[in-house]
Amino acid sequence: MNPADLGLPVDVPSTALFTDHYELTMLQAALANGTADRRSVFEVFTRRLPEGRRYGVVAGTGRVLDAVENFRFDGAVLDFLRERAVVDMRTLDWLASYRFSGDIWGYPEGEVYFPGSPILRVEGSFAECVLLETVILSILNHDSAIAAAASRMASAAGTRPLIEMGARRTHELAAVASARAAYVGGFTSTSDLAAGFRYGIPTVGTSAHAFTLVHDTERDAFTAQVASLGGGTTLLVDTYDVAEAVRTAVEVAGTGLGAVRIDSGDLLLVAHRVRQQLDELGATGTRIVVTSDLDEYAIASLAAAPVDAYGVGTQLVTGSGHPTCSMVYKLVARAASADPKAPLVPVAKKSSGGKTSIGGRKWAARRRDAEGIAEAEVVGTGPVPAALADAQLLVELVKGGEVVAREPLEAARERHRAARGALPLSATQLSRGEAVLPTEYA
């Protein structure tokens, strides 16, 4: 069964209006003056990483492929555009049969990237490519920001698992995308059931403070939860007095209690005290889960604490201070005419303020040292040097309008683990610094 077929709110019948008004007015003008059919190449890249970040993480590629497939102007959408007089009748007629028929190449999901990396390359007519700008950037900017934060948190957590639990801190649909991106970046599970249903991500959860408060005593609450979920459950122990709650939890569930969760206080101090108490009570196998506004710095500060898992919400779904990656979608090459055989001409924006771009259809490769550790991101527009032929990063995602590179989410997750592991050790430092790899242009 494909969950998308059920028409849940996490899916939409068309992505065509996930765009900006001016995309359609550009299309109208291009259709009128004959440039709409010019073969064009657009690229997605970022000019810089967020301050202090050493690398970026490509996430959302699978969602981009879905969005391109669902970019259709159905009757209701066309009626809306007609009623608002967004474009003329000729453009509406053209949109009615819109189907992306070009090619898309890109960094595979989970790969890392750096300033100037051609993360996605979209090729086709100007008309069909220009319409995809907003939806592509919307997905990649959001998901890559969440995945980058998740990657930093996963690196700080080491082998300890991370639970994504930010659904209540963001838009309901963004929560699903955030859980997906967090899983790519290294999280192991989510509290969000829609994300579990849509993407197969493991879901977890037991109880909140409300469950304790609705009972007459904490013991009654623990007894009810253990009776319902078994002794392997996780009991929340910071509603009242932590030490008393831990004692009661072990009395109710026995020394085989699965875990306790701490959601407030000085987590470092409390975790040590709880571990000592659990061990003295004989619950040596009971795990400790901590939550409470964690970010990568808080997780790193708990590295020496007897903590077994972390739950992260707000800081994750907001990109830990960087909710976007500042990716842009720029025309880098176009034909001189609508003739299909007309050669591509490099084009680039030239302006002050650091918003320049480099023209030409690009390739990218990652140069590694003798130990297999990455040492440079190489981007070029000419022939690929023989030494880098086997190190190219872009893969074919869409060919002739057909998606050719769908993969399980687990593949993107494993790819990111390998990509991050092949970066210099300084990539995982949380201190401020520049991109861990230089971008060289060939």
XYZ file of C-alpha atoms in Angstrom:
442
model
C 0.000 0.000 0.000
C 1.213 3.489 -0.852
C 0.116 5.878 1.930
C 0.009 8.716 -0.585
C -2.895 6.965 -2.327
C -5.081 7.493 0.728
C -5.165 11.254 0.226
C -3.945 12.141 3.699
C -3.267 15.807 4.515
C 0.462 15.159 4.179
C -0.103 14.919 0.432
C -1.657 17.389 -1.972
C -3.350 16.733 -5.327
C -1.166 19.286 -7.098
C 1.996 21.213 -6.297
C 1.459 23.704 -9.144
C 0.489 26.597 -6.876
C 3.458 26.110 -4.575
C 5.052 28.827 -6.641
C 5.364 32.580 -6.866
C 3.135 34.788 -8.979
C 6.040 36.068 -11.051
C 6.967 32.608 -12.294
C 3.732 32.587 -14.284
C 4.045 36.155 -15.531
C 7.581 35.372 -16.748
C 6.138 32.388 -18.548
C 3.466 34.527 -20.200
C 6.025 37.022 -21.465
C 8.361 34.257 -22.672
C 5.545 32.571 -24.589
C 4.719 35.887 -26.227
C 8.258 36.749 -27.378
C 9.422 33.267 -28.380
C 11.996 32.546 -25.644
C 9.849 30.018 -23.782
C 11.194 27.085 -25.815
C 14.868 27.947 -25.461
C 16.794 25.034 -23.967
C 17.930 26.090 -20.504
C 19.931 24.881 -17.528
C 19.077 25.975 -13.986
C 21.174 25.091 -10.952
C 20.518 25.095 -7.210
C 23.422 26.148 -5.012
C 24.239 28.259 -2.001
C 26.863 30.964 -1.933
C 27.747 30.349 1.710
C 26.966 28.032 4.584
C 25.129 29.353 7.648
C 27.509 31.001 10.090
C 29.533 28.467 12.028
C 28.471 25.465 9.956
C 31.240 23.292 8.506
C 29.142 21.424 5.919
C 25.619 21.223 4.559
C 23.385 18.169 4.142
C 21.268 17.547 1.045
C 17.774 16.536 2.136
C 14.364 16.652 0.502
C 15.432 15.219 -2.850
C 12.804 12.519 -2.707
C 10.154 15.117 -1.920
C 11.362 17.219 -4.855
C 10.830 14.277 -7.191
C 7.285 13.870 -5.868
C 6.636 17.588 -6.292
C 7.840 17.601 -9.899
C 5.616 14.641 -10.725
C 2.613 16.323 -9.108
C 3.208 19.719 -10.724
C -0.065 19.745 -12.685
C -2.502 22.533 -13.446
C -5.898 20.894 -12.999
C -9.281 22.486 -13.559
C -9.619 24.074 -10.135
C -6.122 25.575 -10.326
C -6.708 26.940 -13.830
C -10.036 28.427 -12.726
C -8.284 30.194 -9.861
C -5.659 31.658 -12.205
C -8.359 32.728 -14.654
C -10.532 34.365 -11.994
C -7.590 36.298 -10.578
C -6.380 37.255 -14.069
C -2.880 36.077 -13.157
C -2.085 35.183 -16.777
C -3.777 35.377 -20.165
C -5.736 32.669 -21.981
C -2.809 31.601 -24.141
C -0.752 30.899 -21.018
C -3.645 29.083 -19.350
C -3.967 26.819 -22.388
C -0.239 26.075 -22.209
C -0.408 25.341 -18.471
C -3.328 22.950 -18.926
C -1.037 20.412 -20.569
C 2.082 21.124 -18.488
C 4.258 18.129 -17.747
C 7.936 18.469 -16.974
C 9.707 16.615 -19.782
C 13.303 17.577 -19.065
C 16.188 16.109 -17.089
C 17.252 16.617 -13.490
C 20.642 15.750 -12.039
C 21.667 16.331 -8.451
C 23.615 15.364 -5.373
C 21.946 12.220 -4.016
C 19.964 12.704 -0.830
C 22.073 12.498 2.312
C 25.236 13.728 0.582
C 27.067 16.714 2.065
C 27.613 19.945 0.149
C 29.621 23.170 0.320
C 29.406 26.742 -1.033
C 29.062 26.623 -4.809
C 28.133 22.939 -4.973
C 25.634 22.436 -7.843
C 23.194 20.588 -5.591
C 20.546 20.251 -8.298
C 20.637 20.821 -12.064
C 17.365 21.176 -13.975
C 17.432 21.052 -17.795
C 14.663 21.577 -20.311
C 12.877 24.442 -21.969
C 12.928 27.767 -20.165
C 9.161 27.592 -19.732
C 9.023 24.213 -18.049
C 12.092 24.770 -15.851
C 11.345 28.258 -14.578
C 8.030 27.174 -13.077
C 9.730 24.734 -10.695
C 11.946 27.276 -8.955
C 9.872 28.056 -5.885
C 8.713 24.572 -4.981
C 12.214 23.130 -5.404
C 13.791 25.817 -3.232
C 11.017 25.565 -0.656
C 11.683 21.861 -0.158
C 15.473 21.862 -0.342
C 15.990 24.937 1.827
C 13.752 23.610 4.583
C 14.712 19.949 4.590
C 18.444 20.554 4.198
C 18.408 22.988 7.124
C 16.714 20.433 9.370
C 19.022 17.629 8.200
C 22.110 19.763 8.879
C 20.945 20.455 12.430
C 20.110 16.765 12.875
C 23.550 15.767 11.616
C 25.287 18.024 14.122
C 23.120 16.644 16.910
C 23.774 13.059 15.831
C 27.492 13.724 15.787
C 27.306 15.184 19.299
C 25.211 12.227 20.510
C 27.657 9.616 19.249
C 26.094 6.169 19.495
C 23.178 7.314 21.658
C 19.847 7.384 19.793
C 17.944 10.588 19.048
C 14.161 10.977 19.012
C 12.573 13.684 16.842
C 9.697 15.241 18.782
C 9.126 18.694 17.292
C 5.678 18.303 15.723
C 4.041 20.679 18.197
C 6.646 23.351 17.517
C 6.055 23.865 13.796
C 3.415 23.735 11.048
C 1.703 20.364 10.888
C 2.991 19.582 7.388
C 6.437 20.984 8.115
C 6.533 18.581 11.056
C 6.265 15.610 8.712
C 8.999 16.947 6.425
C 11.155 17.753 9.474
C 10.886 14.225 10.808
C 11.906 12.869 7.409
C 14.899 15.218 7.153
C 15.933 14.466 10.744
C 15.944 10.752 9.963
C 18.240 11.387 6.995
C 20.514 13.426 9.274
C 20.882 10.661 11.859
C 17.842 10.608 14.156
C 16.507 7.137 14.891
C 12.792 7.722 15.471
C 9.996 10.299 15.613
C 6.982 11.016 17.785
C 4.989 12.105 14.722
C 2.638 9.387 13.488
C 2.037 11.054 10.115
C 5.779 10.867 9.428
C 5.802 7.228 10.447
C 2.855 6.477 8.195
C 4.080 8.459 5.209
C 7.773 7.548 5.294
C 8.078 4.420 7.433
C 10.133 6.148 10.138
C 9.994 4.300 13.501
C 7.629 6.040 15.942
C 7.892 6.113 19.733
C 6.090 7.648 22.703
C 4.502 6.778 26.050
C 3.025 9.550 28.203
C 3.156 13.230 29.106
C 2.782 15.081 32.399
C -0.955 15.332 31.778
C -1.278 11.579 32.257
C 0.310 11.817 35.698
C -1.738 14.863 36.661
C -5.073 13.305 35.713
C -4.511 10.563 38.321
C -4.919 11.015 42.054
C -1.319 9.977 42.701
C 1.846 9.439 40.718
C 1.768 5.782 41.763
C -1.695 5.407 40.248
C -0.439 6.896 36.970
C 2.608 4.607 36.846
C 0.501 1.584 37.713
C -1.970 2.349 34.929
C 0.781 2.887 32.362
C 2.652 -0.294 33.269
C -0.595 -2.278 33.233
C -1.332 -0.968 29.750
C 2.124 -0.864 28.143
C 4.156 -3.339 30.167
C 7.220 -3.022 32.360
C 9.413 -2.118 29.400
C 7.695 1.264 29.067
C 9.254 4.678 29.765
C 7.946 6.478 32.853
C 8.113 10.274 33.100
C 9.627 11.028 36.509
C 9.841 14.817 36.841
C 6.211 15.831 37.416
C 6.742 16.238 41.157
C 9.812 14.986 43.035
C 12.266 13.086 40.824
C 13.811 10.898 43.522
C 10.430 9.847 44.863
C 9.167 9.191 41.341
C 12.128 6.962 40.503
C 11.581 4.966 43.697
C 7.885 4.573 42.901
C 8.591 3.671 39.278
C 10.823 0.764 40.248
C 8.380 -0.400 42.899
C 5.566 -0.432 40.331
C 7.396 -1.781 37.278
C 10.130 -3.778 38.968
C 13.823 -3.736 38.240
C 13.074 -4.548 34.603
C 11.611 -1.073 34.003
C 12.489 -0.034 30.462
C 13.361 3.631 30.947
C 12.680 6.842 32.801
C 12.383 10.222 31.133
C 13.621 13.512 32.579
C 12.162 16.661 31.028
C 13.358 19.493 33.287
C 16.017 20.692 35.690
C 19.790 20.492 35.544
C 19.915 17.466 33.265
C 23.583 16.717 33.911
C 23.156 16.662 37.686
C 19.762 14.959 37.680
C 20.894 12.239 35.273
C 23.799 11.303 37.531
C 21.547 11.193 40.585
C 18.901 9.139 38.817
C 21.468 6.667 37.505
C 22.899 6.177 40.982
C 19.433 5.722 42.438
C 18.347 3.243 39.758
C 21.490 1.177 40.269
C 21.003 1.145 44.060
C 17.430 -0.063 43.534
C 18.649 -2.876 41.309
C 17.312 -1.377 38.059
C 20.729 -1.420 36.426
C 19.298 -1.987 32.946
C 16.772 0.849 33.101
C 17.675 3.514 30.558
C 17.566 7.287 31.043
C 16.007 9.465 28.345
C 16.388 13.249 28.555
C 14.375 15.928 26.784
C 13.801 19.667 27.491
C 14.839 22.129 24.753
C 17.991 20.298 23.721
C 20.275 21.377 20.888
C 23.638 20.080 19.702
C 25.497 22.073 22.361
C 23.352 20.730 25.195
C 23.723 17.214 23.823
C 27.503 17.598 23.670
C 27.539 18.881 27.263
C 25.815 15.652 28.347
C 28.382 13.392 26.683
C 29.821 12.334 30.057
C 26.406 11.954 31.688
C 24.731 8.546 32.131
C 22.179 9.334 29.442
C 20.957 6.659 27.035
C 18.842 8.683 24.557
C 17.839 12.238 23.720
C 14.533 13.713 22.610
C 14.777 16.928 20.588
C 11.985 19.232 19.450
C 12.090 22.992 18.970
C 15.758 23.402 18.112
C 15.623 20.621 15.546
C 12.553 21.737 13.592
C 13.864 25.313 13.472
C 17.263 24.253 12.135
C 18.981 25.012 15.452
C 19.115 28.716 14.683
C 19.395 28.368 10.893
C 15.942 27.526 9.459
C 17.053 27.932 5.842
C 20.145 27.196 3.765
C 19.887 30.275 1.496
C 19.883 28.086 -1.602
C 19.100 29.803 -4.901
C 17.880 28.554 -8.294
C 19.721 30.320 -11.102
C 19.778 30.113 -14.880
C 23.392 29.246 -15.758
C 23.102 28.346 -19.456
C 20.593 28.725 -22.286
C 20.400 28.280 -26.032
C 20.545 31.290 -28.327
C 17.292 30.261 -30.015
C 14.431 27.780 -29.784
C 16.241 25.481 -32.218
C 16.776 22.176 -30.342
C 20.276 21.973 -31.845
C 21.316 25.468 -30.779
C 24.370 25.302 -28.496
C 24.149 26.321 -24.848
C 25.562 29.720 -23.923
C 26.769 30.286 -20.329
C 24.910 33.091 -18.525
C 25.415 34.535 -15.064
C 24.156 37.288 -12.827
C 26.715 40.029 -12.270
C 25.927 42.480 -9.510
C 27.372 43.972 -6.367
C 26.598 42.743 -2.882
C 27.912 39.213 -3.233
C 25.024 37.930 -5.326
C 27.036 36.993 -8.393
C 26.881 33.537 -9.936
C 29.089 31.477 -12.237
C 27.736 30.613 -15.654
C 27.879 27.269 -17.410
C 26.505 23.761 -16.948
C 28.532 22.321 -14.065
C 29.841 19.034 -12.805
C 31.129 18.404 -9.297
C 33.540 15.925 -7.765
C 35.084 15.398 -4.356
C 38.821 14.932 -4.221
C 40.071 12.616 -1.491
C 43.468 11.931 0.028
C 45.231 8.567 0.177
C 43.179 7.545 3.251
C 39.887 8.343 1.542
C 39.247 11.530 3.508
C 37.758 14.390 1.495
C 40.068 17.332 0.902
C 38.278 19.527 -1.671
C 35.009 20.051 -3.529
C 35.880 20.555 -7.196
C 33.343 22.252 -9.493
C 33.860 22.756 -13.202
C 32.172 23.493 -16.513
C 34.547 21.849 -18.969
C 35.698 18.243 -19.340
C 35.993 16.287 -16.094
C 39.654 15.543 -15.302
C 40.449 11.845 -15.555
C 41.592 11.783 -11.918
C 38.097 12.856 -10.809
C 36.032 10.787 -13.216
C 35.113 8.258 -10.528
C 34.523 10.888 -7.857
C 31.662 12.772 -9.495
C 28.774 13.708 -7.231
C 25.785 14.424 -9.456
C 23.498 11.521 -10.318
C 20.607 11.357 -12.758
C 17.280 11.832 -10.977
C 14.820 12.538 -13.807
C 15.252 11.586 -17.463
C 12.864 12.864 -20.104
C 10.366 13.784 -17.402
C 10.441 10.342 -15.775
C 11.823 9.812 -12.275
C 14.689 7.291 -12.464
C 16.279 7.489 -9.019
C 13.733 6.802 -6.307
C 15.202 5.030 -3.312
C 14.258 4.020 0.238
C 14.745 6.703 2.865
C 17.127 4.351 4.629
C 19.507 4.635 1.657
C 19.754 8.416 2.101
C 20.332 7.961 5.824
C 23.169 5.495 5.256
C 24.655 7.707 2.537
C 24.814 10.626 4.925
C 26.498 8.542 7.592
C 29.171 7.530 5.088
C 29.577 11.051 3.658
C 29.982 12.636 7.083
C 32.403 9.904 8.080
C 34.620 10.727 5.090
C 34.997 14.395 6.089
C 37.968 15.698 8.091
C 37.474 15.339 11.849
C 37.110 19.096 12.234
C 33.755 18.854 10.413
C 32.121 17.665 13.635
C 33.467 20.458 15.813
C 30.717 22.664 17.230
C 32.975 25.682 17.548
C 32.605 28.380 14.911
C 34.557 27.929 11.719
C 34.495 27.956 7.942
C 33.448 25.190 5.573
C 35.585 22.139 6.253
C 36.347 21.708 2.535
C 37.388 24.441 0.099
C 35.490 24.729 -3.165
C 37.847 24.758 -6.148
C 36.760 25.720 -9.652
C 38.248 23.856 -12.593
